[in-house]
Amino acid sequence: MVSQILLKPSDPNAKLTEALITSLRRREIVGSRNVALATAAVVQNIVRSVKFTTIEELIGLIKGVGRRLVDANPKELAAGNIIRRILRLIREEYSAAVQAHLSTTPSAPGTPDLGPETPGLHAPQNHYLSFMTDLAFSTPGSGPSSSLPLQRQTSLSNFVAMRHSRAQAQMERAGSALDLSAATSSLFTSPGRSDSADGRWSNTNLAGLSSRRGSDDFGKQAGRLKPVLVQAIDEVVNELETTHEDVAKGAKEHIHSSEVILTLGHSKTVEAFLKQAYRDRKFTVIVAESAPSYLGHSMASSLSASGIPVLLIPDSAVHAVMPRTTKLILGAHTVLANGGLFALAGALAAALAAKAHAKPVVVTTGQFKFAPAWNLYHEYGAADLQSPGAVLGFDGDGSVDGVEGVVPYYEYIRPELVNLFVTNEGDHSPSYIYRIIKEAYDDVDVEL
Amino acid sequence: MSTPEASTSTPRPPKPAKQAKPPSQSSSTGTGDAPKAKSAKELKKEKRAAAVASRGPVDDPSDPRSSTGPESATTNKNRPSGNSTTPASASHPTLSLPNSSQSRRPPILTSTSEYTVNTPQNLFFSHLPTHRPPQTPAALVSAKLPPLIVRLGVLMSSGTLRGANARTMATMAAFAEVVREYTCPDQAVLWKDLPVYLSPMIAFLEDCRPKGVGGGNAIRWLKGEINRLGELGDRTDAEQKEYLVEAIGVYIRDRIEYADKVIADNAKEKIKPGNTVVTYARSSVVERVILEAWRDMRSKDPSASFSVIVVDSRPLNEGKHLLSALKSAGVPCTYTLLPLLSAVLPGTNLVLLGASALHSDGALYSRAGTAVVAMLAKECRVPVMACVETYKFGERVVLDAVASNELGDAEALLDIPVKGLGLGKGGKDGVLPLSLTYDLTPPALITVVCTEIGFIPPSSVPTVLGKASGVA
């Protein structure tokens, strides 16, 4: 059993986590970017202060926090996304460190020198894990026939990794299978544990790798990686903070002069996008006010402060003004792997109207909103409902007694209704989103 | 500001001051028909000019929002000046034509600039008639319109009287009253003089609020009916008036009241126990359908029930009224706003829509937001039933809701229940609130139209129109 470290209740980090969980549960913190930033901050604090000896302890701890955050608000997928992203980076850093360590200590007994043979091992993304998988299954010495029993994915980049692992497995078999410590070999001889759906297997393998590698117990010194890991999370935070600017970078390529652009609510990404575009192009924006939050009003106010001419319309006029508009630009709450998205309630109507009038629908979003969820149940149950007070009002005169009010935050938009995703890392069509998600997160983290 | 006023008012014909008996004045010129027609026309022009003059300050781009403030002042100023010039300019009524047509142009340009001027977004919907308060003093004093009509105009303009049926019924009832009160001048023929007498009133009402297809149909019918008086021949004025008043009553009864009853009888069959019905805003027909269906279902089986989802949208929030009407009848209700509709729609069985008009291509011209509801219903595969009386069927075809629409009260849009979102009560420079009153639902989104002649597909409107010409 992998040793699991837990945050003590007295730990300030535990309190931080609790606070975030509470505010997520109470919807005090809303907006995927805010949630993402808060999550990153909490995780960074944990990494900075917690004492861990092996990397899997840390990963286990972060995953535990991630699970709790996701449970606190299952509709807020950004928390999970950031956890996945950070885990991914931690593994990457660790793997790089392992590589560096191995190449500097080539004489360690029973340790194949991977350094010269695997020049690109830590550069591309998905190798690392598939490499681990193959290794895990081939090392028990079940013979050359089973050298590659499990291939989780076959992509071009994986072929390289597979070759490495095969070569390595052969070397292991040839020389040093005996060097496996009792603990790790017992792990390896129980393939049932290596179920890819089980999130823990990679940790055990990491443990196996580190303890197997190095009599100097490199794995036990994972704590030394702390500064690197903190820095890695810093990168995530930076990426989050500059998302709006990065998304807006290509704005003028998507907006031509004298356009009439429809948007709704107040997406900060869309706002930055439009403001950036207005530096080069002159256009008009129609903002739907988006009841019951009426965020469209603040959007209109903010855009007009930058000199952009704005028409403010009620939500009911979305279809009526559509012939006048040239483009619909939406912000996203979450982008799913199938290219569909959750967006502010009202967006579906706008997207459908745009489709009916053959106007392009552009979604501007940071990639941290891309969630590895393929088919979220997007019927009634997926609606994240809020208090009906905003709609019905608390008149106190009993005029609304016995009346049910339904007030969801978000709604689902099919991928077919979207023409383009403009992200901080390039523009993509909905059909390509799954690929970006594959590349951004490790498969083992899909289930936190 | 005073210069344009002077130019419009100086050559003005004598009519406004002594409008009380225009026919007697013009009866000396042979036929007595053409001058009278002119006088009516001029009356219209007169009112236009007055309206223009009162909106004069809007022309000043430096002061975009001053229109409401000095308005009353200008109307007051305008009226006496018109009176004072009347004796001087009694010469040629025709002379005023070019001038008044000139002065008629500004309102088209300025109508939307009541809010902000010189911003590009004004231009997008500048062709649409703007919501503005009616010129009641001008109508009462200079045009000498019956107070009944002016009151009706104010009610319609303020939104107290809303809905195509209510407005049409009120208009027709008011005209019945006007006909009853009307006395035909000695030398005139009733069926020739009455339309002339009515037309400034029609124009005034139109100015207060465009009458729409249904109202237009009703008024066209009324004019046709007056014309038929001429064909009917020998009758005293009293008899003719009697005939008209009765005919108007029959029109209201048959084309609206009975039609609604039949529609309700037809449509309620489509609501089954356990169903969930969605409706948007408030339509008198839909309300009637739901209430009768409820009564019907309850009388057959007291345990049977269906529920209604009332969808609403700002700025009018008409659904609240429907909600309270349904609630007091005991119908289980859910209330939600238009952007939130997609969350509840998948579990529903029927969408009921009212309409302002049904164009001859089958497109439904109705309260803004109806198209959104129909679109979402299509997305969720929920049948859409539009309840429309045949008097609302229009010959016209409009391609989209931008081509013809009405601009609602944009000021109301800025008044939101959430505080601190940026725009204050007066709005903000560069932000133009725009409230379209209607939108157009394409026929493809309408499953069936329920009329008093039965269920028809939207494509059958021209057929019905062809037939309806024979219907009373």
PDB file of N, CA and C in Angstrom, chain B residues 120-187:
ATOM      1  N   PRO B 120     -22.768  55.246 -34.070  1.00  0.00           N
ATOM      2  CA  PRO B 120     -23.103  54.389 -35.206  1.00  0.00           C
ATOM      3  C   PRO B 120     -24.221  53.406 -34.912  1.00  0.00           C
ATOM      4  N   GLN B 121     -24.348  52.996 -33.644  1.00  0.00           N
ATOM      5  CA  GLN B 121     -25.335  51.958 -33.367  1.00  0.00           C
ATOM      6  C   GLN B 121     -26.757  52.452 -33.551  1.00  0.00           C
ATOM      7  N   ASN B 122     -26.922  53.782 -33.607  1.00  0.00           N
ATOM      8  CA  ASN B 122     -28.256  54.311 -33.854  1.00  0.00           C
ATOM      9  C   ASN B 122     -28.792  53.914 -35.202  1.00  0.00           C
ATOM     10  N   LEU B 123     -27.862  53.788 -36.124  1.00  0.00           N
ATOM     11  CA  LEU B 123     -28.299  53.632 -37.501  1.00  0.00           C
ATOM     12  C   LEU B 123     -28.903  52.267 -37.776  1.00  0.00           C
ATOM     13  N   PHE B 124     -28.567  51.297 -36.951  1.00  0.00           N
ATOM     14  CA  PHE B 124     -28.978  49.946 -37.283  1.00  0.00           C
ATOM     15  C   PHE B 124     -30.489  49.775 -37.252  1.00  0.00           C
ATOM     16  N   PHE B 125     -31.136  50.470 -36.354  1.00  0.00           N
ATOM     17  CA  PHE B 125     -32.575  50.289 -36.238  1.00  0.00           C
ATOM     18  C   PHE B 125     -33.314  51.620 -36.393  1.00  0.00           C
ATOM     19  N   SER B 126     -32.680  52.545 -37.085  1.00  0.00           N
ATOM     20  CA  SER B 126     -33.262  53.878 -37.177  1.00  0.00           C
ATOM     21  C   SER B 126     -34.527  53.914 -38.012  1.00  0.00           C
ATOM     22  N   HIS B 127     -34.779  52.872 -38.777  1.00  0.00           N
ATOM     23  CA  HIS B 127     -35.969  52.879 -39.619  1.00  0.00           C
ATOM     24  C   HIS B 127     -37.227  52.493 -38.852  1.00  0.00           C
ATOM     25  N   LEU B 128     -37.070  52.061 -37.622  1.00  0.00           N
ATOM     26  CA  LEU B 128     -38.231  51.571 -36.893  1.00  0.00           C
ATOM     27  C   LEU B 128     -38.905  52.697 -36.116  1.00  0.00           C
ATOM     28  N   PRO B 129     -40.215  52.642 -36.012  1.00  0.00           N
ATOM     29  CA  PRO B 129     -40.919  53.681 -35.237  1.00  0.00           C
ATOM     30  C   PRO B 129     -40.535  53.608 -33.770  1.00  0.00           C
ATOM     31  N   THR B 130     -40.381  54.758 -33.181  1.00  0.00           N
ATOM     32  CA  THR B 130     -39.924  54.822 -31.797  1.00  0.00           C
ATOM     33  C   THR B 130     -41.098  54.983 -30.856  1.00  0.00           C
ATOM     34  N   HIS B 131     -40.892  54.445 -29.690  1.00  0.00           N
ATOM     35  CA  HIS B 131     -41.881  54.647 -28.649  1.00  0.00           C
ATOM     36  C   HIS B 131     -41.751  56.071 -28.115  1.00  0.00           C
ATOM     37  N   ARG B 132     -42.842  56.808 -28.115  1.00  0.00           N
ATOM     38  CA  ARG B 132     -42.795  58.153 -27.533  1.00  0.00           C
ATOM     39  C   ARG B 132     -44.194  58.526 -27.063  1.00  0.00           C
ATOM     40  N   PRO B 133     -44.249  59.411 -26.113  1.00  0.00           N
ATOM     41  CA  PRO B 133     -45.566  59.785 -25.589  1.00  0.00           C
ATOM     42  C   PRO B 133     -46.391  60.505 -26.654  1.00  0.00           C
ATOM     43  N   PRO B 134     -47.687  60.275 -26.676  1.00  0.00           N
ATOM     44  CA  PRO B 134     -48.533  60.885 -27.701  1.00  0.00           C
ATOM     45  C   PRO B 134     -48.697  62.390 -27.496  1.00  0.00           C
ATOM     46  N   GLN B 135     -49.057  63.053 -28.571  1.00  0.00           N
ATOM     47  CA  GLN B 135     -49.228  64.513 -28.524  1.00  0.00           C
ATOM     48  C   GLN B 135     -50.652  64.833 -28.098  1.00  0.00           C
ATOM     49  N   THR B 136     -50.964  64.566 -26.866  1.00  0.00           N
ATOM     50  CA  THR B 136     -52.345  64.728 -26.425  1.00  0.00           C
ATOM     51  C   THR B 136     -52.859  66.156 -26.524  1.00  0.00           C
ATOM     52  N   PRO B 137     -52.112  67.145 -26.088  1.00  0.00           N
ATOM     53  CA  PRO B 137     -52.661  68.506 -26.169  1.00  0.00           C
ATOM     54  C   PRO B 137     -52.976  68.889 -27.612  1.00  0.00           C
ATOM     55  N   ALA B 138     -52.046  68.558 -28.506  1.00  0.00           N
ATOM     56  CA  ALA B 138     -52.269  68.885 -29.908  1.00  0.00           C
ATOM     57  C   ALA B 138     -53.512  68.182 -30.428  1.00  0.00           C
ATOM     58  N   ALA B 139     -53.656  66.915 -30.056  1.00  0.00           N
ATOM     59  CA  ALA B 139     -54.786  66.144 -30.552  1.00  0.00           C
ATOM     60  C   ALA B 139     -56.107  66.690 -30.021  1.00  0.00           C
ATOM     61  N   LEU B 140     -56.101  67.053 -28.752  1.00  0.00           N
ATOM     62  CA  LEU B 140     -57.351  67.506 -28.145  1.00  0.00           C
ATOM     63  C   LEU B 140     -57.726  68.909 -28.607  1.00  0.00           C
ATOM     64  N   VAL B 141     -56.745  69.765 -28.603  1.00  0.00           N
ATOM     65  CA  VAL B 141     -57.051  71.168 -28.835  1.00  0.00           C
ATOM     66  C   VAL B 141     -57.042  71.521 -30.315  1.00  0.00           C
ATOM     67  N   SER B 142     -55.917  71.274 -30.968  1.00  0.00           N
ATOM     68  CA  SER B 142     -55.863  71.733 -32.358  1.00  0.00           C
ATOM     69  C   SER B 142     -56.586  70.796 -33.298  1.00  0.00           C
ATOM     70  N   ALA B 143     -56.499  69.460 -33.040  1.00  0.00           N
ATOM     71  CA  ALA B 143     -57.136  68.545 -33.984  1.00  0.00           C
ATOM     72  C   ALA B 143     -58.586  68.263 -33.599  1.00  0.00           C
ATOM     73  N   LYS B 144     -58.960  68.637 -32.391  1.00  0.00           N
ATOM     74  CA  LYS B 144     -60.336  68.431 -31.923  1.00  0.00           C
ATOM     75  C   LYS B 144     -60.774  66.979 -32.027  1.00  0.00           C
ATOM     76  N   LEU B 145     -59.898  66.082 -31.663  1.00  0.00           N
ATOM     77  CA  LEU B 145     -60.282  64.676 -31.674  1.00  0.00           C
ATOM     78  C   LEU B 145     -61.161  64.406 -30.471  1.00  0.00           C
ATOM     79  N   PRO B 146     -62.071  63.464 -30.584  1.00  0.00           N
ATOM     80  CA  PRO B 146     -62.915  63.143 -29.433  1.00  0.00           C
ATOM     81  C   PRO B 146     -62.050  62.665 -28.270  1.00  0.00           C
ATOM     82  N   PRO B 147     -62.371  63.079 -27.072  1.00  0.00           N
ATOM     83  CA  PRO B 147     -61.567  62.666 -25.904  1.00  0.00           C
ATOM     84  C   PRO B 147     -61.471  61.155 -25.771  1.00  0.00           C
ATOM     85  N   LEU B 148     -62.512  60.490 -26.207  1.00  0.00           N
ATOM     86  CA  LEU B 148     -62.517  59.033 -26.156  1.00  0.00           C
ATOM     87  C   LEU B 148     -61.315  58.451 -26.901  1.00  0.00           C
ATOM     88  N   ILE B 149     -61.098  58.989 -28.094  1.00  0.00           N
ATOM     89  CA  ILE B 149     -60.011  58.499 -28.941  1.00  0.00           C
ATOM     90  C   ILE B 149     -58.666  58.860 -28.330  1.00  0.00           C
ATOM     91  N   VAL B 150     -58.571  60.079 -27.827  1.00  0.00           N
ATOM     92  CA  VAL B 150     -57.306  60.508 -27.230  1.00  0.00           C
ATOM     93  C   VAL B 150     -56.973  59.639 -26.030  1.00  0.00           C
ATOM     94  N   ARG B 151     -57.998  59.368 -25.261  1.00  0.00           N
ATOM     95  CA  ARG B 151     -57.792  58.520 -24.083  1.00  0.00           C
ATOM     96  C   ARG B 151     -57.302  57.143 -24.512  1.00  0.00           C
ATOM     97  N   LEU B 152     -57.934  56.611 -25.541  1.00  0.00           N
ATOM     98  CA  LEU B 152     -57.534  55.305 -26.065  1.00  0.00           C
ATOM     99  C   LEU B 152     -56.078  55.338 -26.512  1.00  0.00           C
ATOM    100  N   GLY B 153     -55.741  56.427 -27.195  1.00  0.00           N
ATOM    101  CA  GLY B 153     -54.372  56.566 -27.678  1.00  0.00           C
ATOM    102  C   GLY B 153     -53.383  56.576 -26.530  1.00  0.00           C
ATOM    103  N   VAL B 154     -53.725  57.286 -25.486  1.00  0.00           N
ATOM    104  CA  VAL B 154     -52.827  57.363 -24.335  1.00  0.00           C
ATOM    105  C   VAL B 154     -52.698  55.991 -23.682  1.00  0.00           C
ATOM    106  N   LEU B 155     -53.815  55.301 -23.559  1.00  0.00           N
ATOM    107  CA  LEU B 155     -53.781  53.974 -22.954  1.00  0.00           C
ATOM    108  C   LEU B 155     -52.891  53.024 -23.759  1.00  0.00           C
ATOM    109  N   MET B 156     -53.020  53.109 -25.072  1.00  0.00           N
ATOM    110  CA  MET B 156     -52.234  52.211 -25.902  1.00  0.00           C
ATOM    111  C   MET B 156     -50.759  52.581 -25.857  1.00  0.00           C
ATOM    112  N   SER B 157     -50.522  53.876 -25.883  1.00  0.00           N
ATOM    113  CA  SER B 157     -49.142  54.326 -25.904  1.00  0.00           C
ATOM    114  C   SER B 157     -48.425  53.992 -24.602  1.00  0.00           C
ATOM    115  N   SER B 158     -49.136  54.127 -23.508  1.00  0.00           N
ATOM    116  CA  SER B 158     -48.486  53.901 -22.219  1.00  0.00           C
ATOM    117  C   SER B 158     -48.313  52.423 -21.928  1.00  0.00           C
ATOM    118  N   GLY B 159     -49.001  51.590 -22.692  1.00  0.00           N
ATOM    119  CA  GLY B 159     -48.873  50.162 -22.440  1.00  0.00           C
ATOM    120  C   GLY B 159     -49.899  49.650 -21.461  1.00  0.00           C
ATOM    121  N   THR B 160     -50.792  50.521 -21.019  1.00  0.00           N
ATOM    122  CA  THR B 160     -51.861  50.049 -20.143  1.00  0.00           C
ATOM    123  C   THR B 160     -52.767  49.104 -20.916  1.00  0.00           C
ATOM    124  N   LEU B 161     -52.970  49.462 -22.159  1.00  0.00           N
ATOM    125  CA  LEU B 161     -53.775  48.610 -23.026  1.00  0.00           C
ATOM    126  C   LEU B 161     -52.805  47.900 -23.957  1.00  0.00           C
ATOM    127  N   ARG B 162     -52.654  46.603 -23.735  1.00  0.00           N
ATOM    128  CA  ARG B 162     -51.642  45.887 -24.487  1.00  0.00           C
ATOM    129  C   ARG B 162     -52.246  44.606 -25.055  1.00  0.00           C
ATOM    130  N   GLY B 163     -51.691  44.151 -26.110  1.00  0.00           N
ATOM    131  CA  GLY B 163     -52.178  42.929 -26.727  1.00  0.00           C
ATOM    132  C   GLY B 163     -53.047  43.268 -27.924  1.00  0.00           C
ATOM    133  N   ALA B 164     -52.822  42.535 -29.006  1.00  0.00           N
ATOM    134  CA  ALA B 164     -53.514  42.863 -30.248  1.00  0.00           C
ATOM    135  C   ALA B 164     -55.019  42.799 -30.080  1.00  0.00           C
ATOM    136  N   ASN B 165     -55.501  41.769 -29.379  1.00  0.00           N
ATOM    137  CA  ASN B 165     -56.942  41.630 -29.223  1.00  0.00           C
ATOM    138  C   ASN B 165     -57.527  42.787 -28.438  1.00  0.00           C
ATOM    139  N   ALA B 166     -56.911  43.082 -27.307  1.00  0.00           N
ATOM    140  CA  ALA B 166     -57.435  44.151 -26.463  1.00  0.00           C
ATOM    141  C   ALA B 166     -57.429  45.472 -27.218  1.00  0.00           C
ATOM    142  N   ARG B 167     -56.358  45.728 -27.924  1.00  0.00           N
ATOM    143  CA  ARG B 167     -56.255  47.007 -28.621  1.00  0.00           C
ATOM    144  C   ARG B 167     -57.269  47.097 -29.749  1.00  0.00           C
ATOM    145  N   THR B 168     -57.407  45.998 -30.483  1.00  0.00           N
ATOM    146  CA  THR B 168     -58.358  46.024 -31.590  1.00  0.00           C
ATOM    147  C   THR B 168     -59.784  46.174 -31.081  1.00  0.00           C
ATOM    148  N   MET B 169     -60.095  45.434 -30.042  1.00  0.00           N
ATOM    149  CA  MET B 169     -61.451  45.534 -29.508  1.00  0.00           C
ATOM    150  C   MET B 169     -61.724  46.941 -28.996  1.00  0.00           C
ATOM    151  N   ALA B 170     -60.753  47.497 -28.282  1.00  0.00           N
ATOM    152  CA  ALA B 170     -60.951  48.839 -27.746  1.00  0.00           C
ATOM    153  C   ALA B 170     -61.095  49.855 -28.876  1.00  0.00           C
ATOM    154  N   THR B 171     -60.276  49.696 -29.908  1.00  0.00           N
ATOM    155  CA  THR B 171     -60.355  50.630 -31.028  1.00  0.00           C
ATOM    156  C   THR B 171     -61.719  50.553 -31.690  1.00  0.00           C
ATOM    157  N   MET B 172     -62.145  49.320 -31.949  1.00  0.00           N
ATOM    158  CA  MET B 172     -63.405  49.161 -32.639  1.00  0.00           C
ATOM    159  C   MET B 172     -64.561  49.659 -31.774  1.00  0.00           C
ATOM    160  N   ALA B 173     -64.511  49.378 -30.503  1.00  0.00           N
ATOM    161  CA  ALA B 173     -65.572  49.856 -29.609  1.00  0.00           C
ATOM    162  C   ALA B 173     -65.586  51.381 -29.585  1.00  0.00           C
ATOM    163  N   ALA B 174     -64.383  51.960 -29.572  1.00  0.00           N
ATOM    164  CA  ALA B 174     -64.312  53.423 -29.562  1.00  0.00           C
ATOM    165  C   ALA B 174     -64.887  53.989 -30.853  1.00  0.00           C
ATOM    166  N   PHE B 175     -64.596  53.337 -31.946  1.00  0.00           N
ATOM    167  CA  PHE B 175     -65.128  53.833 -33.219  1.00  0.00           C
ATOM    168  C   PHE B 175     -66.641  53.676 -33.273  1.00  0.00           C
ATOM    169  N   ALA B 176     -67.154  52.616 -32.685  1.00  0.00           N
ATOM    170  CA  ALA B 176     -68.602  52.455 -32.638  1.00  0.00           C
ATOM    171  C   ALA B 176     -69.223  53.646 -31.899  1.00  0.00           C
ATOM    172  N   GLU B 177     -68.551  54.023 -30.805  1.00  0.00           N
ATOM    173  CA  GLU B 177     -69.037  55.166 -30.024  1.00  0.00           C
ATOM    174  C   GLU B 177     -68.953  56.449 -30.845  1.00  0.00           C
ATOM    175  N   VAL B 178     -67.828  56.592 -31.530  1.00  0.00           N
ATOM    176  CA  VAL B 178     -67.631  57.790 -32.345  1.00  0.00           C
ATOM    177  C   VAL B 178     -68.694  57.866 -33.434  1.00  0.00           C
ATOM    178  N   VAL B 179     -68.987  56.716 -34.046  1.00  0.00           N
ATOM    179  CA  VAL B 179     -70.011  56.699 -35.112  1.00  0.00           C
ATOM    180  C   VAL B 179     -71.371  57.088 -34.538  1.00  0.00           C
ATOM    181  N   ARG B 180     -71.639  56.577 -33.345  1.00  0.00           N
ATOM    182  CA  ARG B 180     -72.922  56.878 -32.725  1.00  0.00           C
ATOM    183  C   ARG B 180     -73.055  58.381 -32.467  1.00  0.00           C
ATOM    184  N   GLU B 181     -71.972  58.980 -32.036  1.00  0.00           N
ATOM    185  CA  GLU B 181     -71.997  60.411 -31.710  1.00  0.00           C
ATOM    186  C   GLU B 181     -71.960  61.291 -32.955  1.00  0.00           C
ATOM    187  N   TYR B 182     -71.525  60.725 -34.021  1.00  0.00           N
ATOM    188  CA  TYR B 182     -71.258  61.519 -35.218  1.00  0.00           C
ATOM    189  C   TYR B 182     -72.563  62.030 -35.845  1.00  0.00           C
ATOM    190  N   THR B 183     -72.529  63.295 -36.255  1.00  0.00           N
ATOM    191  CA  THR B 183     -73.663  63.794 -37.035  1.00  0.00           C
ATOM    192  C   THR B 183     -73.140  64.227 -38.393  1.00  0.00           C
ATOM    193  N   CYS B 184     -73.767  63.718 -39.398  1.00  0.00           N
ATOM    194  CA  CYS B 184     -73.319  64.028 -40.743  1.00  0.00           C
ATOM    195  C   CYS B 184     -73.738  65.462 -41.085  1.00  0.00           C
ATOM    196  N   PRO B 185     -72.806  66.253 -41.595  1.00  0.00           N
ATOM    197  CA  PRO B 185     -73.173  67.613 -42.002  1.00  0.00           C
ATOM    198  C   PRO B 185     -74.240  67.591 -43.101  1.00  0.00           C
ATOM    199  N   ASP B 186     -74.967  68.687 -43.156  1.00  0.00           N
ATOM    200  CA  ASP B 186     -76.174  68.721 -44.004  1.00  0.00           C
ATOM    201  C   ASP B 186     -75.926  68.350 -45.453  1.00  0.00           C
ATOM    202  N   GLN B 187     -74.909  68.992 -46.048  1.00  0.00           N
ATOM    203  CA  GLN B 187     -74.719  68.774 -47.479  1.00  0.00           C
ATOM    204  C   GLN B 187     -73.922  67.511 -47.803  1.00  0.00           C
TER     205      GLN B 187
END
